[in-house]
PDB file of C-alpha atoms and ligand atoms in Angstrom:
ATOM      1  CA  UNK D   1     -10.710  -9.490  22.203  1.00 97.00           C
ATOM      2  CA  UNK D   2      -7.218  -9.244  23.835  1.00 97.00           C
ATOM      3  CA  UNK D   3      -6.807  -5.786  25.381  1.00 98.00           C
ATOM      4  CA  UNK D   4      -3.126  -4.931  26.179  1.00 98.00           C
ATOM      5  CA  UNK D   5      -3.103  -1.476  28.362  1.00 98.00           C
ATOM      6  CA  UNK D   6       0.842   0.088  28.816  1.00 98.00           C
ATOM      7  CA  UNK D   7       1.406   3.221  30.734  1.00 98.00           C
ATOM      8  CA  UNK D   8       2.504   4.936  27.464  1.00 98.00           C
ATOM      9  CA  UNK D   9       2.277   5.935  23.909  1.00 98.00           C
ATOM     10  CA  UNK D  10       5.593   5.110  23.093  1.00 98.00           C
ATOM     11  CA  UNK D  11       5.536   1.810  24.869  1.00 98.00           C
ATOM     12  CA  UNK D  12       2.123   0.146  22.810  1.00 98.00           C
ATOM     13  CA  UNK D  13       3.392   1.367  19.681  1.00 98.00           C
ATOM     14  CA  UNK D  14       6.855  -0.926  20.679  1.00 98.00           C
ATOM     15  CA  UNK D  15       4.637  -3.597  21.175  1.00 98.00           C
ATOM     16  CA  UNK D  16       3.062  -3.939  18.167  1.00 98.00           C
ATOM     17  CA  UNK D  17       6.293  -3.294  16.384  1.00 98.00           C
ATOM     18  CA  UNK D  18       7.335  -6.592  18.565  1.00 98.00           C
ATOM     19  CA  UNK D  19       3.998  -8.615  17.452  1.00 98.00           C
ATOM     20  CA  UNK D  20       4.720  -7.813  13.572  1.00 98.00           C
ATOM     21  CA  UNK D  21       8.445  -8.397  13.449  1.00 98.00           C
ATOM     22  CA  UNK D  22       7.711 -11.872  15.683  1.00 98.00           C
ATOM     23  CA  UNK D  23       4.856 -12.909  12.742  1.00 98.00           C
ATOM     24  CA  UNK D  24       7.477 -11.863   9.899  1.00 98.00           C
ATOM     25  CA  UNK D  25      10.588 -13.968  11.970  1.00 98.00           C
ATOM     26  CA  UNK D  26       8.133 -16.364  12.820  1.00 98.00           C
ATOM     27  CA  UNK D  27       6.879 -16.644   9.240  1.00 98.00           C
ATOM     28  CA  UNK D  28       8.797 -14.698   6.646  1.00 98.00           C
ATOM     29  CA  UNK D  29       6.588 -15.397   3.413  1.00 98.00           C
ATOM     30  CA  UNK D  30       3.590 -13.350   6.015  1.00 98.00           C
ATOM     31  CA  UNK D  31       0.969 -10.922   4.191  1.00 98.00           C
ATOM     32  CA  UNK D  32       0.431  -8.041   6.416  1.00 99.00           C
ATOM     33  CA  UNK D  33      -2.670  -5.693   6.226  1.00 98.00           C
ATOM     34  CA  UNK D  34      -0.381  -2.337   6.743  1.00 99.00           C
ATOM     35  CA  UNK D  35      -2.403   1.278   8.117  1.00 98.00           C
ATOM     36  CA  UNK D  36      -0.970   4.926   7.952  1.00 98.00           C
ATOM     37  CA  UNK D  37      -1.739   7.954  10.109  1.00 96.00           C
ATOM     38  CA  UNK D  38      -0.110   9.243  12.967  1.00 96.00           C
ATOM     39  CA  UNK D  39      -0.736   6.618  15.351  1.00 98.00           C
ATOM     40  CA  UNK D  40       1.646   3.854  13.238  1.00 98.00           C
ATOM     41  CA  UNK D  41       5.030   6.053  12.582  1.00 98.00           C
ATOM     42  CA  UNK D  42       6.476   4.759  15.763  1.00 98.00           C
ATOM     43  CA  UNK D  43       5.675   1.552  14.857  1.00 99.00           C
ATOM     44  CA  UNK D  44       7.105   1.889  11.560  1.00 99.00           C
ATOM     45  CA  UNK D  45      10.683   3.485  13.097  1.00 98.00           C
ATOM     46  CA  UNK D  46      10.327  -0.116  15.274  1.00 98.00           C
ATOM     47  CA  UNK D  47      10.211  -2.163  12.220  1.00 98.00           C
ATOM     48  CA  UNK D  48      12.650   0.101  10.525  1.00 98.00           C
ATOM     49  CA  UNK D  49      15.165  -0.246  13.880  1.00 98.00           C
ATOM     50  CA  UNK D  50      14.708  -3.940  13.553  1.00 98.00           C
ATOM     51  CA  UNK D  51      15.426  -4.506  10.091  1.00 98.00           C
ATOM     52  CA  UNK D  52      18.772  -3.025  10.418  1.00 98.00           C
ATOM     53  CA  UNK D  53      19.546  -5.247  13.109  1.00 98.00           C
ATOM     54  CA  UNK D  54      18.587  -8.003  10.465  1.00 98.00           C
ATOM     55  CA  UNK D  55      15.290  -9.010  10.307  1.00 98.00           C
ATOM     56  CA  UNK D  56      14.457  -9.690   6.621  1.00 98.00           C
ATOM     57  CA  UNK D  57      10.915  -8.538   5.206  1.00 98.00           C
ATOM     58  CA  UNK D  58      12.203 -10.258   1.987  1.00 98.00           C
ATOM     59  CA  UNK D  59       9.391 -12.388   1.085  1.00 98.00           C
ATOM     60  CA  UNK D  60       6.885 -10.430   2.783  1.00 98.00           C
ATOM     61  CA  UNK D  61       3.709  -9.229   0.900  1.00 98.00           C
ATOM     62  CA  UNK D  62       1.774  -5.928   1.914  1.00 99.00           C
ATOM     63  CA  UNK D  63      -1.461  -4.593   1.624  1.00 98.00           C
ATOM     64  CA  UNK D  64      -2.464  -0.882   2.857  1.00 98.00           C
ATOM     65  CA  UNK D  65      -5.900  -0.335   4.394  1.00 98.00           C
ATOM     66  CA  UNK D  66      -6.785   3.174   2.097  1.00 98.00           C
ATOM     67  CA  UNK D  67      -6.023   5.787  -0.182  1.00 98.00           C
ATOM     68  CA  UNK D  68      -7.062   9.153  -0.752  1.00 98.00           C
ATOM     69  CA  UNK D  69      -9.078   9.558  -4.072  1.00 98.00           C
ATOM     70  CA  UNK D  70      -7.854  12.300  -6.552  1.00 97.00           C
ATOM     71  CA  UNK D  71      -4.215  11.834  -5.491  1.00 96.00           C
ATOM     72  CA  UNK D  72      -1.190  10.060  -7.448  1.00 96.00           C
ATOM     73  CA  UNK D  73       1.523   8.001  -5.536  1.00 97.00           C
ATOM     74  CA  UNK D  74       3.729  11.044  -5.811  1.00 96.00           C
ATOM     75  CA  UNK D  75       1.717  13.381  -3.659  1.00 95.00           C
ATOM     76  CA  UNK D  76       3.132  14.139  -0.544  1.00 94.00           C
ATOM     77  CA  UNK D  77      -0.393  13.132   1.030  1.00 95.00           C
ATOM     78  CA  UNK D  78      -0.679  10.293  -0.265  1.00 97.00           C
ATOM     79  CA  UNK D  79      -0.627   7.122   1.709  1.00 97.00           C
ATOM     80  CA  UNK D  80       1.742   5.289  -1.131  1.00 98.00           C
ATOM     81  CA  UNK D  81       4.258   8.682  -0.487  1.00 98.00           C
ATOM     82  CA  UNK D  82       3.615   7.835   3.250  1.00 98.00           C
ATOM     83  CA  UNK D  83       4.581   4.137   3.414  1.00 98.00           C
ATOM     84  CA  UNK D  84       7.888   4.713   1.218  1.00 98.00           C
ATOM     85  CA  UNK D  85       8.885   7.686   3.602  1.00 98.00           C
ATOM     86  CA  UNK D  86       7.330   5.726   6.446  1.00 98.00           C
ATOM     87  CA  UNK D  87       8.814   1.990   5.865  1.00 98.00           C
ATOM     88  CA  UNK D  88       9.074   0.923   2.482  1.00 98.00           C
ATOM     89  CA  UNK D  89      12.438   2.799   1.419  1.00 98.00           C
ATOM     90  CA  UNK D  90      14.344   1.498   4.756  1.00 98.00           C
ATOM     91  CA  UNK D  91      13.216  -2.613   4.232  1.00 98.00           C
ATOM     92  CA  UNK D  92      13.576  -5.128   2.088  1.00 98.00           C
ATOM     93  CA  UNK D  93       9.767  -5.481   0.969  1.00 98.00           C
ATOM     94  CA  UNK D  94      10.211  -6.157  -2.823  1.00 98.00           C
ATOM     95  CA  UNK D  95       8.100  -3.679  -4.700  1.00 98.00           C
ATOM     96  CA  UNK D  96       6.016  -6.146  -7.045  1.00 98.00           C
ATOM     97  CA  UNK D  97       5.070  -7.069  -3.504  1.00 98.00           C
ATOM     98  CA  UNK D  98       3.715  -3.668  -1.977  1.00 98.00           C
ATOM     99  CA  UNK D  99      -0.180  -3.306  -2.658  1.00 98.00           C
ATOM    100  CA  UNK D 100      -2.076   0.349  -1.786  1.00 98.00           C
ATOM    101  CA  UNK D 101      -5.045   1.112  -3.179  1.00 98.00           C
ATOM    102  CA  UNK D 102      -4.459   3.392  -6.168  1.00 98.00           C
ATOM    103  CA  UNK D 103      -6.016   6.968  -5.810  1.00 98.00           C
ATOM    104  CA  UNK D 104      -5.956   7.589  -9.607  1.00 97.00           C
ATOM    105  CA  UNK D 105      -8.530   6.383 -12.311  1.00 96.00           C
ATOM    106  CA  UNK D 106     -11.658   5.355 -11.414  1.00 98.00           C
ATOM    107  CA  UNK D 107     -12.216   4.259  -7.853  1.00 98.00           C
ATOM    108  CA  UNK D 108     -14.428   1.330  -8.416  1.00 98.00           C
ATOM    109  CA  UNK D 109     -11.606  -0.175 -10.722  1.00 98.00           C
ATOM    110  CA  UNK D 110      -8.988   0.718  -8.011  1.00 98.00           C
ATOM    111  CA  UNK D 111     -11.206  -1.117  -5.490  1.00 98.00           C
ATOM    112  CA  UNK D 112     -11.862  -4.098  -7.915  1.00 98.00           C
ATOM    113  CA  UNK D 113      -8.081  -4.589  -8.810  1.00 98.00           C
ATOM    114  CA  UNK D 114      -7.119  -4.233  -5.422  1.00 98.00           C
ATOM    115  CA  UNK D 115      -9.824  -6.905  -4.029  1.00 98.00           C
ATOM    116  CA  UNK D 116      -8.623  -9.294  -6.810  1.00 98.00           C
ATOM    117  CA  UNK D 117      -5.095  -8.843  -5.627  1.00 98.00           C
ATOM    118  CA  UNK D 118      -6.350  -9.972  -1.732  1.00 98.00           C
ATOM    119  CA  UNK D 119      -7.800 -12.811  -3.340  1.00 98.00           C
ATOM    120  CA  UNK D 120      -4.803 -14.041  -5.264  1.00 98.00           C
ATOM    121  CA  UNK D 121      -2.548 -13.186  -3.197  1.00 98.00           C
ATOM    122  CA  UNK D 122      -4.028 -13.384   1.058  1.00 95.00           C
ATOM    123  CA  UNK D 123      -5.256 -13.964   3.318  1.00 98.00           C
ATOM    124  CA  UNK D 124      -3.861 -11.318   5.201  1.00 98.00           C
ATOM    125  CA  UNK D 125      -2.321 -13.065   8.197  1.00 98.00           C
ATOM    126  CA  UNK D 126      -1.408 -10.289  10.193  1.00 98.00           C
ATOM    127  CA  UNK D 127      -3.493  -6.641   9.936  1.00 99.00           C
ATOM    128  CA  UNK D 128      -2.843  -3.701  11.570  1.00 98.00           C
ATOM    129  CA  UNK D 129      -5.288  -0.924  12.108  1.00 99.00           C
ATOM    130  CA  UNK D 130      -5.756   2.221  13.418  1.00 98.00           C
ATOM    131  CA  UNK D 131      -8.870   3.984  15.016  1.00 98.00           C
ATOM    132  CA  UNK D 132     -10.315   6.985  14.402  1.00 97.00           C
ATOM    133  CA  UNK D 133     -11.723   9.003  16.973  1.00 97.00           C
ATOM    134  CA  UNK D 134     -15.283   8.402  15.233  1.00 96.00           C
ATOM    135  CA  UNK D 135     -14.794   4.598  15.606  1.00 98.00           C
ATOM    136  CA  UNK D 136     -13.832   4.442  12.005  1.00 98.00           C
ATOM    137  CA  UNK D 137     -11.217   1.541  10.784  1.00 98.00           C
ATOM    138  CA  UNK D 138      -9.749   1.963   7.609  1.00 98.00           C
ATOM    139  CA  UNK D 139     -11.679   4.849   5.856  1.00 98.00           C
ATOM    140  CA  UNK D 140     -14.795   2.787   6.909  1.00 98.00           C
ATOM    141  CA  UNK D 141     -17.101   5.908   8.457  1.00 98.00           C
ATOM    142  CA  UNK D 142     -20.281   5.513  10.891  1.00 98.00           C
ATOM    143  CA  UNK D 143     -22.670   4.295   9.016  1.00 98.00           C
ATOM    144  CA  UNK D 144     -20.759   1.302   6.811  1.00 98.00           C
ATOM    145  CA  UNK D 145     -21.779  -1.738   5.617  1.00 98.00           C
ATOM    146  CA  UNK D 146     -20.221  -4.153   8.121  1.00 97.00           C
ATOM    147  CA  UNK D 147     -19.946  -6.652   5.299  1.00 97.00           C
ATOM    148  CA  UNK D 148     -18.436  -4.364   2.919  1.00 98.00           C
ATOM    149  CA  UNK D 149     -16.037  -4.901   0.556  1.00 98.00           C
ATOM    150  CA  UNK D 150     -12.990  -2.333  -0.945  1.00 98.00           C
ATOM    151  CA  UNK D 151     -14.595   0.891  -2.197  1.00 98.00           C
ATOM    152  CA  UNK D 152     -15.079   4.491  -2.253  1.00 98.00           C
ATOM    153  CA  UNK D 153     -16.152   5.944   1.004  1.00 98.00           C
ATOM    154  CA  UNK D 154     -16.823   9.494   1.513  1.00 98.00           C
ATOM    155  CA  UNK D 155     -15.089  10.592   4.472  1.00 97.00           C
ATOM    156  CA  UNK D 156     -16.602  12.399   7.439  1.00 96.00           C
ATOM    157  CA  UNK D 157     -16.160  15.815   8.099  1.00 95.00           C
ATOM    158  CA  UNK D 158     -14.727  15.034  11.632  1.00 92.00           C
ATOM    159  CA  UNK D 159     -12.127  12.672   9.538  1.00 93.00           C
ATOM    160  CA  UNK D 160     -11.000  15.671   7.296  1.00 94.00           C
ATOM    161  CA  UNK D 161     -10.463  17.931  10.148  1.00 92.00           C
ATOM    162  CA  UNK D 162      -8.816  15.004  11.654  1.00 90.00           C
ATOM    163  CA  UNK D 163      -6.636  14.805   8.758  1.00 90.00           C
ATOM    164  CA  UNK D 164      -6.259  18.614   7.795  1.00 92.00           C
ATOM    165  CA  UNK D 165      -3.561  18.234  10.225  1.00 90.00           C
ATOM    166  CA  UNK D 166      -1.111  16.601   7.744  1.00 89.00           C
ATOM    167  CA  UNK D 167      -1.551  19.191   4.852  1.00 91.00           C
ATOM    168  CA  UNK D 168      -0.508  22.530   3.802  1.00 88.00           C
ATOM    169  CA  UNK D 169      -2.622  25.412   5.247  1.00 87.00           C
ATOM    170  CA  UNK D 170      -5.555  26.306   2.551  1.00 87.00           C
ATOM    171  CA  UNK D 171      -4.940  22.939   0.662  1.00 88.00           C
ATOM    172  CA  UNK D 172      -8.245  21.106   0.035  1.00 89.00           C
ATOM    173  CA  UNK D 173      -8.213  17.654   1.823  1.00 91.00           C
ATOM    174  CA  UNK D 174     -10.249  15.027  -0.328  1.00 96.00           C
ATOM    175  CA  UNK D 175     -13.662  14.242   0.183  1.00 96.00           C
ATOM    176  CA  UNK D 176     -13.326  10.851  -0.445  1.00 98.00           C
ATOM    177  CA  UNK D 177     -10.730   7.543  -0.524  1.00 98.00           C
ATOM    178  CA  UNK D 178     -11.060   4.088  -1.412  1.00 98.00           C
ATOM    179  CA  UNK D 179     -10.564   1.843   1.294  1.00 98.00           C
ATOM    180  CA  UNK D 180     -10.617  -1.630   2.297  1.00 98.00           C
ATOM    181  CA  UNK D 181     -14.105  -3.096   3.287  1.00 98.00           C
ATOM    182  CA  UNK D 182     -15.280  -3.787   6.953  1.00 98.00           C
ATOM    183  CA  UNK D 183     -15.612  -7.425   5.291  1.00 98.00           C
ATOM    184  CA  UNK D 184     -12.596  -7.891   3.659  1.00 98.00           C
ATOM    185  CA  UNK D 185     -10.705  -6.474   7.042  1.00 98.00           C
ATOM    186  CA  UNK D 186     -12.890  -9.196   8.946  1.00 98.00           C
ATOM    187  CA  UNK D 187     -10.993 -11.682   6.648  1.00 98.00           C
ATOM    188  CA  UNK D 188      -7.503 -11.604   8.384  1.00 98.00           C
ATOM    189  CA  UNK D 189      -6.444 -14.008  10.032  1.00 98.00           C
ATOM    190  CA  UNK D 190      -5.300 -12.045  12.848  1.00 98.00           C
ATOM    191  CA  UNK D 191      -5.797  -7.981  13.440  1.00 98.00           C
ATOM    192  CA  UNK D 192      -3.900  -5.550  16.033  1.00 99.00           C
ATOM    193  CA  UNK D 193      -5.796  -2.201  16.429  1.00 99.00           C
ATOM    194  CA  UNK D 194      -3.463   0.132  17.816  1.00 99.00           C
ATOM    195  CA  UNK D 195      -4.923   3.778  19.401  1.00 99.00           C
ATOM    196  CA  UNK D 196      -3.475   5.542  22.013  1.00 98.00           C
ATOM    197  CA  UNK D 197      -3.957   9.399  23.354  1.00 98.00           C
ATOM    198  CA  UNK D 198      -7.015  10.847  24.904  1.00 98.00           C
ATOM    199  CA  UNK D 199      -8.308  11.707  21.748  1.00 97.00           C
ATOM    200  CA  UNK D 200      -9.398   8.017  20.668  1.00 98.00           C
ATOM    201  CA  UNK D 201     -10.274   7.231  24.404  1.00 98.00           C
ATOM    202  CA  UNK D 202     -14.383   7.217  23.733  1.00 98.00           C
ATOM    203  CA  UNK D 203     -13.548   5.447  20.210  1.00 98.00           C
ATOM    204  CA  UNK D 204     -11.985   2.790  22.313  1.00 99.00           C
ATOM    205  CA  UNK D 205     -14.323   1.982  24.664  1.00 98.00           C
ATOM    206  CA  UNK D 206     -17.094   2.377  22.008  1.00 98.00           C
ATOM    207  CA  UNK D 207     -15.411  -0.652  19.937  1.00 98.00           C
ATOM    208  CA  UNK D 208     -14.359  -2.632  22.596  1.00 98.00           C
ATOM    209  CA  UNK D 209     -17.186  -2.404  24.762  1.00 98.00           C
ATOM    210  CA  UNK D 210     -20.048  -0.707  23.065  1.00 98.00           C
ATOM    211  CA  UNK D 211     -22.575  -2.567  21.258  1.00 98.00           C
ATOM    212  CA  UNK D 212     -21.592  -4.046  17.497  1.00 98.00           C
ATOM    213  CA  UNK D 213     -23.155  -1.225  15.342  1.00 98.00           C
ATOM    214  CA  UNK D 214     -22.777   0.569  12.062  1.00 98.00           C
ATOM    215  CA  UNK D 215     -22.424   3.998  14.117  1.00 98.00           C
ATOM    216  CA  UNK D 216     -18.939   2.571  15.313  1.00 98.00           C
ATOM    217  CA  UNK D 217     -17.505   0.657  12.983  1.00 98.00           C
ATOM    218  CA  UNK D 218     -14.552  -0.344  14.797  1.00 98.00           C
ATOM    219  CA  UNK D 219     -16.933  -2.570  17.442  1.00 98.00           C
ATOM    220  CA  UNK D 220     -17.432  -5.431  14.844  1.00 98.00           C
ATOM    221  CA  UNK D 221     -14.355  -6.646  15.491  1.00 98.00           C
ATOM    222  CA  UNK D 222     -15.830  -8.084  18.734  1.00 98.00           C
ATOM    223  CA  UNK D 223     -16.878 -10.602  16.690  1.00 98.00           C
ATOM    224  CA  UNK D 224     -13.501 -11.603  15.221  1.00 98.00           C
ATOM    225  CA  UNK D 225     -11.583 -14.668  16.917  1.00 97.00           C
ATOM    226  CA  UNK D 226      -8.141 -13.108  17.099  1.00 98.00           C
ATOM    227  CA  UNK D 227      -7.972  -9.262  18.353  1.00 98.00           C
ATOM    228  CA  UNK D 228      -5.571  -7.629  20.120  1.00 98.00           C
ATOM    229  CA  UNK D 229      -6.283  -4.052  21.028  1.00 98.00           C
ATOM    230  CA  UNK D 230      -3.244  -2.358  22.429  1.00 98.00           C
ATOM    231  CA  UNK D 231      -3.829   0.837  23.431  1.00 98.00           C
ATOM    232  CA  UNK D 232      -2.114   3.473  26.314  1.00 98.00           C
ATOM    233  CA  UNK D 233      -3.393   4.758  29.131  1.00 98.00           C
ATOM    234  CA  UNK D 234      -5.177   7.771  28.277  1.00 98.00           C
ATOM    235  CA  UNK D 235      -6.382   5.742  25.436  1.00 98.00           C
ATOM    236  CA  UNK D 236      -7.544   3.191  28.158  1.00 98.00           C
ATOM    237  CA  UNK D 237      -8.998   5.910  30.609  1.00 98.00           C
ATOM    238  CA  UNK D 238     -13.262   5.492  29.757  1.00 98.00           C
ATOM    239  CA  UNK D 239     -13.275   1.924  29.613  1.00 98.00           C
ATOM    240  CA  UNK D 240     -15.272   0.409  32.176  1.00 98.00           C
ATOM    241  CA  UNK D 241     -13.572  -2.873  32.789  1.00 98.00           C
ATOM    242  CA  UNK D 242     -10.021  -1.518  32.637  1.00 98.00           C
ATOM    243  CA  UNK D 243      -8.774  -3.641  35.953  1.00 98.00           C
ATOM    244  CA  UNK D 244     -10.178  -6.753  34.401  1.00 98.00           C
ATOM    245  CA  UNK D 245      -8.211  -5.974  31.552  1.00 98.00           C
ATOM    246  CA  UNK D 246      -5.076  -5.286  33.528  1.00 98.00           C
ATOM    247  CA  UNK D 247      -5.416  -8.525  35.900  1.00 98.00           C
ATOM    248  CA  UNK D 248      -6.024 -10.933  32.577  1.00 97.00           C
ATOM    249  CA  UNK D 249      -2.716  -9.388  31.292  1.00 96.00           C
ATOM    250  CA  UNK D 250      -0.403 -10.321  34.411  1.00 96.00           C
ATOM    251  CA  UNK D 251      -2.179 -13.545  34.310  1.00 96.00           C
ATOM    252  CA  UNK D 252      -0.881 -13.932  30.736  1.00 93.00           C
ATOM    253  CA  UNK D 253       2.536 -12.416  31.669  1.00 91.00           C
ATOM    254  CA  UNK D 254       3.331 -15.344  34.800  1.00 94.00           C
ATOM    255  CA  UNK D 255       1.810 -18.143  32.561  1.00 93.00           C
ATOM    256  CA  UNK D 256       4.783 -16.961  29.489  1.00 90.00           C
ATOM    257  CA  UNK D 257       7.228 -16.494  32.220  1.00 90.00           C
ATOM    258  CA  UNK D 258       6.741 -20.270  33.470  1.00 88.00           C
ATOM    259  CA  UNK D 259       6.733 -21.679  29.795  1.00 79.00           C
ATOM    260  CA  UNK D 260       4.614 -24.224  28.306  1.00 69.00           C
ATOM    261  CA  UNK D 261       3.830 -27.304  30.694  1.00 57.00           C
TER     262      UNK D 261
HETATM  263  C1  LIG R 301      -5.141   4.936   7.953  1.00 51.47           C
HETATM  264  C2  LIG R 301      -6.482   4.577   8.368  1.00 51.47           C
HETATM  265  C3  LIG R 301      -7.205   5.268   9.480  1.00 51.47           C
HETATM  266  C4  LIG R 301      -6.316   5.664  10.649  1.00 51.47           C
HETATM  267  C5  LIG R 301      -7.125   6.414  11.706  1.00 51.47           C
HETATM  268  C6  LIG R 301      -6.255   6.902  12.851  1.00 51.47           C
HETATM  269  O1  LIG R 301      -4.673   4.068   6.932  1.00 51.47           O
HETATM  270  O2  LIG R 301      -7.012   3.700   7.777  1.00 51.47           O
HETATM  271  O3  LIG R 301      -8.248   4.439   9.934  1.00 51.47           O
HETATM  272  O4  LIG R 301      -5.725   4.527  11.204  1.00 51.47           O
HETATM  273  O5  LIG R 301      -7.758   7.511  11.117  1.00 51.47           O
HETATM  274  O6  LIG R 301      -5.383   7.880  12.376  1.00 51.47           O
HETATM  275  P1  LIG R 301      -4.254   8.525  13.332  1.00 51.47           P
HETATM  276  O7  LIG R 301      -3.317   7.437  13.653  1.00 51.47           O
HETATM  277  O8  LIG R 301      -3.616   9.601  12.478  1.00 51.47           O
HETATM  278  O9  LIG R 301      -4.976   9.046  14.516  1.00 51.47           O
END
């Protein structure tokens, strides 16, 4: 695992902004595993900012991590109302294009359509995550499968305080959302996990250092070739080999600055 430490907030979300609009220049027919939450709407305004300087997301394909059961794509919760007011209605994604997980109709249909749709359509080259503060990655809470694929999860009630944040005082937050499988996430090609702020800073350490366990679901992505945590400082502060982490980063830095050869 890659673990890029910047002094702040502001600054990791930038550079993940930078990694996905490099993959989409890079290769602009790119399926991208796509998050929501608080943590990504900088990263989002990036991606917006750089589209109107003219990167094209033309021929890109999405897929979102999650979606809240019980709710339609017109809810103001909902993570498809999220990603239009978030990204989708300031690019050029085509809409046949743009996959969430529906949050209507039966949830093990919702998870089976939406696995079928990976399959036809991925792998997902490039997928962004979150972290909850309870280690969770996509709606995937302590105590998941770390082989699972897309289904309903109940969420944990630390997630739905978490989350109570983001609707209207006395409104009931749903118990449960259908979200992408540890194992299906494990199927990208590559995956940035973005968390910054000292709330996530015992999540982060748990993942990246911690052993690989059920309890933190985040930490099996130890065992995926291609990681790049990127994280700020206070999201940095518990973890034990922090230097290390900083000294392998200006390493990296001088050997881009000299160039191949
Ligand atoms: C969202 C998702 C979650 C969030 C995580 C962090 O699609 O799957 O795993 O990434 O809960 O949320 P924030 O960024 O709000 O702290």
């Amino acid at each position: 695992m890659r673990i890029v430490i910047l002094p702040t907030a502001e600054q990791a979300a930038t550079h993940v902004a930078e990694l996905i609009a490099r993959q989409v220049q890079d290769r602009p027919r790119s399926v991208l595993g796509l998050a929501t939450g608080g943590t990504m709407e900088p990263v989002y305004a990036g991606l917006i900012a750089r589209h109107r300087a003219g990167l094209s997301f033309a021929g890109v394909t999405t897929f979102n991590l999650d979606e809240y059961v019980g709710l339609g794509p017109d809810h103001p919760q909902s993570y498809s109302h999220y990603m239009r007011v978030h990204l989708f209605d300031h690019v050029d994604i085509p809409e046949a294009n743009r996959f969430v997980p529906s949050g209507l109709g039966a949830p093990a249909h919702a998870a089976q359509a939406f696995e079928a749709e990976i399959a036809r359509r991925g792998p997902v080259d490039l997928q962004l995550l979150g972290l909850g503060g309870n280690g969770h990655i996509g709606f995937n809470e302590p105590g998941s499968s770390l082989g699972s694929r897309t289904r309903e999860k109940l969420l944990s009630f630390d997630t739905i305080e978490a989350n109570r944040r983001f609707f209207d005082t006395g409104e009931t937050v749903p118990e449960t959302a259908v979200t992408m499988g540890i194992g299906t996430i494990r199927e990208a090609r590559r995956i940035i996990v973005l968390a910054t702020g000292a709330r996530k800073a015992a999540a982060v350490r748990a993942m990246a250092e911690g052993p690989v366990t059920a309890m933190c679901p985040g930490s099996i992505l130890q065992m995926h070739e291609h990681v790049r945590l990127v994280v700020d400082t206070e999201a940095a502060a518990e973890l034990a080999l922090k230097d290390h982490y900083l000294r392998a980063e200006q390493l990296q830095s001088r050997r881009d600055a000299n160039g191949p050869g």
